[in-house]
Coordinates of C-alpha atoms in Angstrom, one line a residue:
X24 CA -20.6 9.1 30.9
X25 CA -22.7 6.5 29.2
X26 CA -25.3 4.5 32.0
X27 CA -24.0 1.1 30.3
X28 CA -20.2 2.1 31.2
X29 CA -21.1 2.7 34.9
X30 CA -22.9 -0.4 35.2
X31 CA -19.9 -2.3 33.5
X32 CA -17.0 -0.2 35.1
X33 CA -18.9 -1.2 38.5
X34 CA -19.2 -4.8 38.0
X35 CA -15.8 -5.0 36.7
X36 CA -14.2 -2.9 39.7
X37 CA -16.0 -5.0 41.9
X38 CA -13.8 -7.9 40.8
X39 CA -10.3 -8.2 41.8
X40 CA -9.2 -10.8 39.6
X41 CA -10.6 -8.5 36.6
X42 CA -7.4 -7.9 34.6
X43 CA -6.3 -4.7 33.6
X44 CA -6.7 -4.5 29.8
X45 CA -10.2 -5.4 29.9
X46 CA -11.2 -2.3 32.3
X47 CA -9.1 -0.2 30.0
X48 CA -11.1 -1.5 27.3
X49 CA -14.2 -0.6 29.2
X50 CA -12.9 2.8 29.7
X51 CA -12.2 2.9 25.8
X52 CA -15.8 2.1 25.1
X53 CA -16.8 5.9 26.6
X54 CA -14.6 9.0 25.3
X55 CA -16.0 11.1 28.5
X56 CA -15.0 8.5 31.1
X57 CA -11.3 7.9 29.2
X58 CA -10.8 12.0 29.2
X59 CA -11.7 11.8 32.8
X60 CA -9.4 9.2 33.6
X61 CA -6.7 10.6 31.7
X62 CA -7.0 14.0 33.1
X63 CA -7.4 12.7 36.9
X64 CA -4.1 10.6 36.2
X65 CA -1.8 13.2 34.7
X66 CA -3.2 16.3 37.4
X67 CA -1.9 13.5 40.6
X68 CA 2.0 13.9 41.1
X69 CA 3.8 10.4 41.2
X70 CA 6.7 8.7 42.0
X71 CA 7.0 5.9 40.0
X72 CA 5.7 8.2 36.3
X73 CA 8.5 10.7 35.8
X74 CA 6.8 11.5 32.5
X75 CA 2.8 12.1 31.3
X76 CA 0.9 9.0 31.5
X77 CA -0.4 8.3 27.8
X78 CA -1.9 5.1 27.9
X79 CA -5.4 3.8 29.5
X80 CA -3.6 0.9 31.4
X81 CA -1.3 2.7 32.6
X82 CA -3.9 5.3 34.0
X83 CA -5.9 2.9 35.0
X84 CA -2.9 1.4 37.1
X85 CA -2.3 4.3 38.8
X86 CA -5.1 5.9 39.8
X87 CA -6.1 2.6 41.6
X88 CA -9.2 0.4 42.0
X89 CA -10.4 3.1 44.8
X90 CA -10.1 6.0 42.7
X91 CA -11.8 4.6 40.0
X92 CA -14.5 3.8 41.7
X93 CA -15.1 7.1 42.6
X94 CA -14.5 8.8 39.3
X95 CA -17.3 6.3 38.0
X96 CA -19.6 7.8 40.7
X97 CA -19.3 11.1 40.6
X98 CA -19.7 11.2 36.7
X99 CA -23.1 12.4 35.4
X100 CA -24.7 10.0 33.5
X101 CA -25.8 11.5 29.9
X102 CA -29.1 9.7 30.1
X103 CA -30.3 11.7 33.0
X104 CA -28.5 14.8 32.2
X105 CA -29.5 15.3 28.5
X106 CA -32.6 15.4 26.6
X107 CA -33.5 13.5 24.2
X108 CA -32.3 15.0 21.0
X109 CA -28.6 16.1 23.1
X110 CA -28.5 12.7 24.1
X111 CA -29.1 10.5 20.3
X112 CA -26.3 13.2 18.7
X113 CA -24.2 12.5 21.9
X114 CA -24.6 8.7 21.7
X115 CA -23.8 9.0 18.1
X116 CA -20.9 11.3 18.5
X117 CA -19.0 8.8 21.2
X118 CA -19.7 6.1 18.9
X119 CA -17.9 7.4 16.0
X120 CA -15.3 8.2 18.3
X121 CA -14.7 4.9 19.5
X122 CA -14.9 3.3 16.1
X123 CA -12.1 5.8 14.6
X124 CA -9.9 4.6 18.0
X125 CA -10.7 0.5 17.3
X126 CA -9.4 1.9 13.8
X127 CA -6.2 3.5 15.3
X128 CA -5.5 0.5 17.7
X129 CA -5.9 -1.7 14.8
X130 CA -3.9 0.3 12.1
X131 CA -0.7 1.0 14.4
X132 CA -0.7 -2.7 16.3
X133 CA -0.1 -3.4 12.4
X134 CA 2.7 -0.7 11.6
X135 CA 4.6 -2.1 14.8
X136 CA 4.0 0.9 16.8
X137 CA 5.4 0.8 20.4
X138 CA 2.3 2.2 21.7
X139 CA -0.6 1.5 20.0
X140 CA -2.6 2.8 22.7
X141 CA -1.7 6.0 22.6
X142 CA -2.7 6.0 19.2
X143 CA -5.9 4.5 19.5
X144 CA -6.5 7.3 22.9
X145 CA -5.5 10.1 20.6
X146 CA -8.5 8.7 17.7
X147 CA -10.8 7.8 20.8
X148 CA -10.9 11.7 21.5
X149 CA -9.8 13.7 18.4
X150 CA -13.3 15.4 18.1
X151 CA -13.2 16.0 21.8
X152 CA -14.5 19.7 20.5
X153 CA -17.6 18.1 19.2
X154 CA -18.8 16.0 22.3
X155 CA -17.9 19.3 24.5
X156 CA -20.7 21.2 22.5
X157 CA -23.1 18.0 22.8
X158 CA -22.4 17.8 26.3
X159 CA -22.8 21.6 27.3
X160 CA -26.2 22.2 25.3
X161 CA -24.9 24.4 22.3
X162 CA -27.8 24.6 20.4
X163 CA -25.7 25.4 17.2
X164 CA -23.8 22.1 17.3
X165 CA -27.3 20.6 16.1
X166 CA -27.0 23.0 12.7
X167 CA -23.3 22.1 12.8
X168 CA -24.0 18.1 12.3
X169 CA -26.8 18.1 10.0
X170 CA -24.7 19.7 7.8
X171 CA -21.9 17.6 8.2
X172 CA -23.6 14.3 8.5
X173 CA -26.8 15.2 6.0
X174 CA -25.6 17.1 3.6
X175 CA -21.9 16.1 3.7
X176 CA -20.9 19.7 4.0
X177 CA -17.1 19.6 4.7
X178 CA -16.6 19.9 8.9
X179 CA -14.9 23.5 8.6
X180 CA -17.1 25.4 5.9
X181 CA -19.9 23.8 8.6
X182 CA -18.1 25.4 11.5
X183 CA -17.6 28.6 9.5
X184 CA -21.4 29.1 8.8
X185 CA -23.1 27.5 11.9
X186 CA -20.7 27.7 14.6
X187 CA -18.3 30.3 14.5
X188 CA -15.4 28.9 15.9
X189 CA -13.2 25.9 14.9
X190 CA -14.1 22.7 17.0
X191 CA -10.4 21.7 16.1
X192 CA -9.4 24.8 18.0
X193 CA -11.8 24.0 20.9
X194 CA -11.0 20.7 21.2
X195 CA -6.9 21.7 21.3
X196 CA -7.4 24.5 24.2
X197 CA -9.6 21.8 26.0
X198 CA -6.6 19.2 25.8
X199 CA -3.9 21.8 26.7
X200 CA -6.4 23.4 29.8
X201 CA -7.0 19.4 30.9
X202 CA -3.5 18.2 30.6
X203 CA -4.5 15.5 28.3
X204 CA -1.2 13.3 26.5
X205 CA 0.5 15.2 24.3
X206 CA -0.3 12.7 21.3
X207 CA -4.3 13.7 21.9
X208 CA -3.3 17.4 21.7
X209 CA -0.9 17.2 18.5
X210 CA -3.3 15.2 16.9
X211 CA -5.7 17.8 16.3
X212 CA -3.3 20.3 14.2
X213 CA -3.7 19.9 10.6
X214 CA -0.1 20.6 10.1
X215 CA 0.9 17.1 12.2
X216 CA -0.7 15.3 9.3
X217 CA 3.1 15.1 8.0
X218 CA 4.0 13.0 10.6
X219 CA 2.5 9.0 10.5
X220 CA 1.3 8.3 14.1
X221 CA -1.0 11.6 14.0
X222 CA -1.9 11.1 10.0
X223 CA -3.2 7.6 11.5
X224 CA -5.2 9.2 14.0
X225 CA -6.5 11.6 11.5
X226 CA -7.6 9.4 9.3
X227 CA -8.8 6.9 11.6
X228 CA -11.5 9.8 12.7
X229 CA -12.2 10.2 9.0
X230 CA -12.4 6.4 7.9
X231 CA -15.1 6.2 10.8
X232 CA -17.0 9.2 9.4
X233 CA -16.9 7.7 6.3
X234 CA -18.8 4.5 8.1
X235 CA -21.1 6.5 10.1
X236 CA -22.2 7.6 6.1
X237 CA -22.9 4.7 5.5
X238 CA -20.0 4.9 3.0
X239 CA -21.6 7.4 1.0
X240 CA -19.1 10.7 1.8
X241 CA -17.5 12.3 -0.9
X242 CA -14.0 12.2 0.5
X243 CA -14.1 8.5 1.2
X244 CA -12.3 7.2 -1.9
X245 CA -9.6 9.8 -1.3
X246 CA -9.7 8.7 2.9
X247 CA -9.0 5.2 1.5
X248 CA -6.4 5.5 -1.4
X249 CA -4.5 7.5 1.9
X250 CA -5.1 4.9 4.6
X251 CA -4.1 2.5 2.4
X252 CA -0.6 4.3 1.1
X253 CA 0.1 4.9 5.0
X254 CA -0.1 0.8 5.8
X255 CA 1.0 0.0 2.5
X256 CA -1.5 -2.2 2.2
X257 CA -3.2 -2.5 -1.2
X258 CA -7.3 -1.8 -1.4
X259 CA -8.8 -4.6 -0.6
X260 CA -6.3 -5.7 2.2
X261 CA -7.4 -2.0 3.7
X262 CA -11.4 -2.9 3.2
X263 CA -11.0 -6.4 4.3
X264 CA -9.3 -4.7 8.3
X265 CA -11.6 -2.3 8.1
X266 CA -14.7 -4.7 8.1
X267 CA -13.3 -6.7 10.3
X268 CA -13.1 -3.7 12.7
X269 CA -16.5 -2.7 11.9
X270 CA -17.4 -6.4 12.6
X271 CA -16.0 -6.4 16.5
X272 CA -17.8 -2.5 16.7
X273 CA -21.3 -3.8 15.4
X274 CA -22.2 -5.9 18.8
X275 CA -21.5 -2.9 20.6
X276 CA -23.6 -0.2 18.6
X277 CA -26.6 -0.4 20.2
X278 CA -24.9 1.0 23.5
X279 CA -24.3 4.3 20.7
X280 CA -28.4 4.8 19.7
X281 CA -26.9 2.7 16.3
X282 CA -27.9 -0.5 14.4
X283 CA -25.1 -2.0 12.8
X284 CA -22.7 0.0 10.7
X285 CA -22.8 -0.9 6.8
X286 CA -19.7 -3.2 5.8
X287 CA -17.3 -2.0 2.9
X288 CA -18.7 -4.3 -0.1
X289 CA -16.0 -6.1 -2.6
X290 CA -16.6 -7.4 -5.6
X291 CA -15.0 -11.0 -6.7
X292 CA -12.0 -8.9 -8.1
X293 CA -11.5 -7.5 -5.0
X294 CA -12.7 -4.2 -5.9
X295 CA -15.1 -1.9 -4.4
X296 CA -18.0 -2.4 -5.9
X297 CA -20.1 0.9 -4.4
X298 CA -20.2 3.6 -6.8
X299 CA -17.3 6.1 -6.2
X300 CA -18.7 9.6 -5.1
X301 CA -16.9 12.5 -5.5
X302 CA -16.8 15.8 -3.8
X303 CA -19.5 17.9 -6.2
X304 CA -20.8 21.4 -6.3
X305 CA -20.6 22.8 -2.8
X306 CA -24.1 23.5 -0.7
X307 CA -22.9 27.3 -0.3
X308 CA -19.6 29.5 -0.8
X309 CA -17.9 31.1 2.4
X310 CA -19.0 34.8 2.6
X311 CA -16.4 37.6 3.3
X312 CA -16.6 38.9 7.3
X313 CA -15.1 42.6 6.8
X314 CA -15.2 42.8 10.4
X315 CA -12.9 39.9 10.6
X316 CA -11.1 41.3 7.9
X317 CA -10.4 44.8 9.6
X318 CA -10.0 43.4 12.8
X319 CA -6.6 41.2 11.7
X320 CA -5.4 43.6 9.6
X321 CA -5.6 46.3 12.5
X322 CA -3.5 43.5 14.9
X323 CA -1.0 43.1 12.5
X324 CA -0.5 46.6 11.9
X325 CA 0.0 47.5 15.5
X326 CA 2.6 45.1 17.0
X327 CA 0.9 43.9 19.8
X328 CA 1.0 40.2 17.9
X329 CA 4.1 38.6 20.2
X330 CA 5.2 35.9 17.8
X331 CA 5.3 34.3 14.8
X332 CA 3.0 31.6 15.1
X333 CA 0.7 34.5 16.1
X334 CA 1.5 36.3 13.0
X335 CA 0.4 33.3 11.3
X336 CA -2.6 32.3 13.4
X337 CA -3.8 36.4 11.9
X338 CA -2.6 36.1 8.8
X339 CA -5.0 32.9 8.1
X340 CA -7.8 34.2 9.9
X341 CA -8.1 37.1 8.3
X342 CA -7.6 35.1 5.0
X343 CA -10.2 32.2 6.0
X344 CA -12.8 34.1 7.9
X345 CA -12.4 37.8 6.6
X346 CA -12.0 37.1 2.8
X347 CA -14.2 33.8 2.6
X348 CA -11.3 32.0 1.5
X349 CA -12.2 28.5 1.8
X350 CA -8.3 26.9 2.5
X351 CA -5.4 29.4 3.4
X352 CA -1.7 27.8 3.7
X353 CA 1.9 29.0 5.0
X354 CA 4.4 27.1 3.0
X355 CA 7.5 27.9 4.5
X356 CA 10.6 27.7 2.3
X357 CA 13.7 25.9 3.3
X358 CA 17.0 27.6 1.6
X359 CA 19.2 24.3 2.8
X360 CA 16.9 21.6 1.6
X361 CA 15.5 24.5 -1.0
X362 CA 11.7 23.0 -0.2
X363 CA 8.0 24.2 0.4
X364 CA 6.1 22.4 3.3
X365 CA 3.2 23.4 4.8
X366 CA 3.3 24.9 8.3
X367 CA 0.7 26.8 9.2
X368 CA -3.1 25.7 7.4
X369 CA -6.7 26.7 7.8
X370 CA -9.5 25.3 5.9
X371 CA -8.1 22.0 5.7
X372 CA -9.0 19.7 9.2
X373 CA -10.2 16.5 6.7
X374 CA -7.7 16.8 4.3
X375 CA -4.2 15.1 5.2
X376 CA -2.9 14.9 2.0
X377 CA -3.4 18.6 1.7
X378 CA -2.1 19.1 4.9
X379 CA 1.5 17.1 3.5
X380 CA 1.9 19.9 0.9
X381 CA 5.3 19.4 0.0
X382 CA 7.8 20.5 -2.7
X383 CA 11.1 20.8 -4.4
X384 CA 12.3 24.2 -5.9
X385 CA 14.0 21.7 -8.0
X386 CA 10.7 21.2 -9.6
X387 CA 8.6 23.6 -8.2
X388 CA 8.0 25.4 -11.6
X389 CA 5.8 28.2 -11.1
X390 CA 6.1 28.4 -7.1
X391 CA 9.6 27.7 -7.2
X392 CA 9.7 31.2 -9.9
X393 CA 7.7 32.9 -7.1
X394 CA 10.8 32.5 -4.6
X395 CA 13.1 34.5 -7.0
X396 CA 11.6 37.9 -5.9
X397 CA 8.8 39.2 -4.0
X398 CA 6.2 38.4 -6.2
X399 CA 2.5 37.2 -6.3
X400 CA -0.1 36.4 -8.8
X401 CA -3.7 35.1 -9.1
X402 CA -4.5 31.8 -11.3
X403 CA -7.8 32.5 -13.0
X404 CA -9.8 32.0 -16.4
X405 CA -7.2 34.7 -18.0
X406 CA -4.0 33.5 -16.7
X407 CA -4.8 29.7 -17.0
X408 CA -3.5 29.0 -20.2
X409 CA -0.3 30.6 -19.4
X410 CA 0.9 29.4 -16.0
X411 CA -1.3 26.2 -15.6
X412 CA 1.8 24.6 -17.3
X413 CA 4.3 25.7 -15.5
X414 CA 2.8 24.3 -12.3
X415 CA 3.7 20.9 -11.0
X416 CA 1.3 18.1 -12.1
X417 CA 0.7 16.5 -8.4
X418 CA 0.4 20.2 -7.5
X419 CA -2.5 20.6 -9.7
X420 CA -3.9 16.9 -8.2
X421 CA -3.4 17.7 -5.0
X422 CA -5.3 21.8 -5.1
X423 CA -7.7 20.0 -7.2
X424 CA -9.1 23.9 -8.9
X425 CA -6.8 25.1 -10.5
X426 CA -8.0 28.9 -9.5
X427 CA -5.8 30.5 -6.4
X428 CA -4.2 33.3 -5.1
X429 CA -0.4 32.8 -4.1
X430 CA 2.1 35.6 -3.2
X431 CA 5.9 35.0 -2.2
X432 CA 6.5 36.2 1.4
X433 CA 10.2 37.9 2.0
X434 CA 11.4 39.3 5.1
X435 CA 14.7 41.5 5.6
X436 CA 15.3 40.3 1.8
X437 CA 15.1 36.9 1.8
X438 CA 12.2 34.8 1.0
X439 CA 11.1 33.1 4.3
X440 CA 8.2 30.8 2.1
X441 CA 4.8 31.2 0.0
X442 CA 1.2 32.1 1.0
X443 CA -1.8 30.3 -0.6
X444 CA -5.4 30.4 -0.8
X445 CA -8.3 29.6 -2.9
X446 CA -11.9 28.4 -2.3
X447 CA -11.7 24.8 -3.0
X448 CA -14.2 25.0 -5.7
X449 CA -14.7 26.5 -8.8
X450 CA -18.2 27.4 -8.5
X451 CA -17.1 29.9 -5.4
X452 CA -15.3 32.4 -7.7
X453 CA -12.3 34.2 -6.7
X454 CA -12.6 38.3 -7.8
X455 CA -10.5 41.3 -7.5
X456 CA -11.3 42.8 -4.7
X457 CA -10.2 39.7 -2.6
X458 CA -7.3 39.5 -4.3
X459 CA -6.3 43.3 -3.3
X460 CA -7.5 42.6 0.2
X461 CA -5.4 39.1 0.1
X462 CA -2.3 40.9 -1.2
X463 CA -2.5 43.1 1.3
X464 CA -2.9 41.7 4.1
X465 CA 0.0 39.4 3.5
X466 CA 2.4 42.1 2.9
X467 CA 1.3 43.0 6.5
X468 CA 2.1 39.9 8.0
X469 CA 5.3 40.1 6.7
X470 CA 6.3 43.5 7.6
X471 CA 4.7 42.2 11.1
X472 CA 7.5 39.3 10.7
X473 CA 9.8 42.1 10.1
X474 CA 9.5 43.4 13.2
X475 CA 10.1 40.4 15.2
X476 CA 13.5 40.2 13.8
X477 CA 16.2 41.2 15.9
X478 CA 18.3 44.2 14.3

């Protein structure tokens, strides 16, 4: 924890009359002494919480004045356990964090949420992955961020060549190991980004990158046009909240290593008035791992994978890390509704709108053809002119290169949903040996599927 929370938490347990939401508050303002609190609460058996305690009041209530007290001295402060370097990417780190959960609390206080504390604790430690690195000493997190925060390097083609592992994965086996609420763990699956309360929390984490950019990301425009669709709120509403957010954060930023953060500008028209910068020619492409490759292949060619989310979890492994493929998605197909919606993703932590894939056969022109028999094909330079039209226009919008691989997947003769992947960019080119290696290891998975089936 932070030196400024103990010396607040202290003073504030000291006083008896100190009510309850303002030492929750104080809690909020440090993601490593709200995880502590939350996991001390939800580990202690009691009577009068028959369910998980999701809220920092409630916690706080719990646990007790005594308890607190000693959670807030047996922490280790970050200025005497880190060095100087750790400790200005850790300050920074919990500082984002708690602006993404003022963003949460503020967002779902006006969607009429029942909790919007559970939000805001879900935001307040969605890149609990991040500060675990910080906080341990990985030296590689330090590459990780200076591509992410430098050169704007999207956060998993950073993980992929710096880390090694998906922090989105870390953070999720951290939350399940420390029995944190069950909104802080769902939160962190891509494929939750269909449901509201945990595409708020998403894009509350992204809205306060975008800030911590001083507003110059690439995705921000696209972070915005979705905030703003999910409180249907119109642009300049969404700017005005979210400078007033920035404006109760900024007196606190110093506590982070921060001046203040940079408010949204608007012009007189109410529009944005900052130039509008979009995502450009990518810092590097994703190189094939055939290690990787050969490693999920062999697992799903010897049945030792238990399930299908396994399955899946291979499949898009061996797709994302062993091919290079840059975003690799399980649409599974719904033969009542006759839709496509994205289950299983890789590739695509910052993008919720990708992550809502959704579609009707009714219109599903080229993928809804693909459905009609096993089938796959690759969208490239010679093909483009030819099936580029029969493909849904928000399709196109929402892959944005229009230069994939996609392959029907059927199991005991019936066509359980698609398989897609590309490399985000059109500068990363696609070729024919990946498309023979994507081809097959999909027809693996799905003889894998095959024989999970019961006869």
């Amino acid at each position: 924890m932070l030196a400024r929370t103990r010396r607040e938490l202290a003073s504030l347990l000291t006083d008896e009359l100190a009510p309850l939401r303002k030492l929750s508050m104080a809690i909020m303002a440090d993601p490593a002494m709200a995880l502590r609190v939350m996991q001390r609460a939800n580990a202690v058996p009691h009577r009068h919480f028959s369910a998980e305690i999701v809220m920092l009041e409630d916690a706080a209530h719990m646990l007790g004045t005594q308890a607190l007290l000693r959670l807030e001295s047996e922490a280790s402060i970050a200025e005497e356990v880190l060095d100087a370097e750790r400790l200005a990417s850790y300050r920074r780190s919990a500082g984002r964090a708690v602006l993404a959960g003022l963003l949460a609390q503020d967002w779902a206080e006006l969607d009429r949420d029942r909790f919007p504390s559970e939000v805001s604790l879900a935001a307040l430690l969605n890149n609990l992955g991040e500060l675990f690195l910080l906080a341990h000493g990985d030296a590689r997190i330090n590459r990780y961020l200076e591509l992410v925060e430098s050169s704007h390097v999207l956060p998993h083609e950073a993980e992929y060549v710096s880390l090694g592992e998906s922090l989105e994965e870390l953070g999720h086996v951290l939350a399940v190991r420390w029995k944190l609420p069950e909104m802080v763990r769902e939160a962190m699956r891509a494929r939750n980004a269909r449901y509201l309360r945990t595409l708020c929390v998403m894009l509350a984490t992204q809205i306060a990158r975008d800030a911590f950019s001083a507003w110059r990301h690439p995705m921000r425009m696209s972070d915005l046009r979705l905030a703003a669709e999910l409180l249907n709120l119109d642009l300049p509403s969404l700017i005005q909240r979210i400078n007033r957010v920035l404006g109760a954060f900024n007196p606190t930023a110093a506590r982070y290593g921060l001046g203040s953060l940079a408010l949204l500008p608007l012009e007189r028209d109410g529009r944005l008035s900052a130039t509008t910068h979009e995502p450009g020619t990518p810092s590097f492409c994703l190189a094939p791992r055939e290690d990787d490759y050969l490693a999920c292949l062999a697992a799903l060619s010897d049945r030792s994978l238990p399930d299908r989310e396994s399955v899946f979890a291979t499949l898009l492994r061996g797709l994302h890390r062993g091919l290079g493929l840059n975003r690799a998605v399980f649409a599974v197909y719904c033969p009542r509704r006759r839709t496509l919606s994205a289950e299983f993703l890789v590739g695509t932590d910052f993008e919720p709108t990708f992550n809502r894939f959704s579609l009707s056969l009714d219109a599903g022109g080229l993928f809804g053809e693909l459905l009609e028999a096993p089938s796959a094909l690759w969208l490239n330079e010679e093909t483009q002119a030819d099936l580029l039209p029969r493909i849904p226009e928000a399709i196109v919008e929402l892959i944005g290169d229009t230069r994939f691989f996609v392959m029907s997947m059927w199991v005991k003769g019936r066509p359980v949903g698609l398989v897609y992947a590309d490399r985000r960019s059109a500068s990363c080119r696609l070729d024919a040996r990946s498309y023979a290696s994507f081809l097959r290891l999909v027809r693996q998975a799905g003889l894998r599927l095959e024989g999970l089936e019961p006869e």
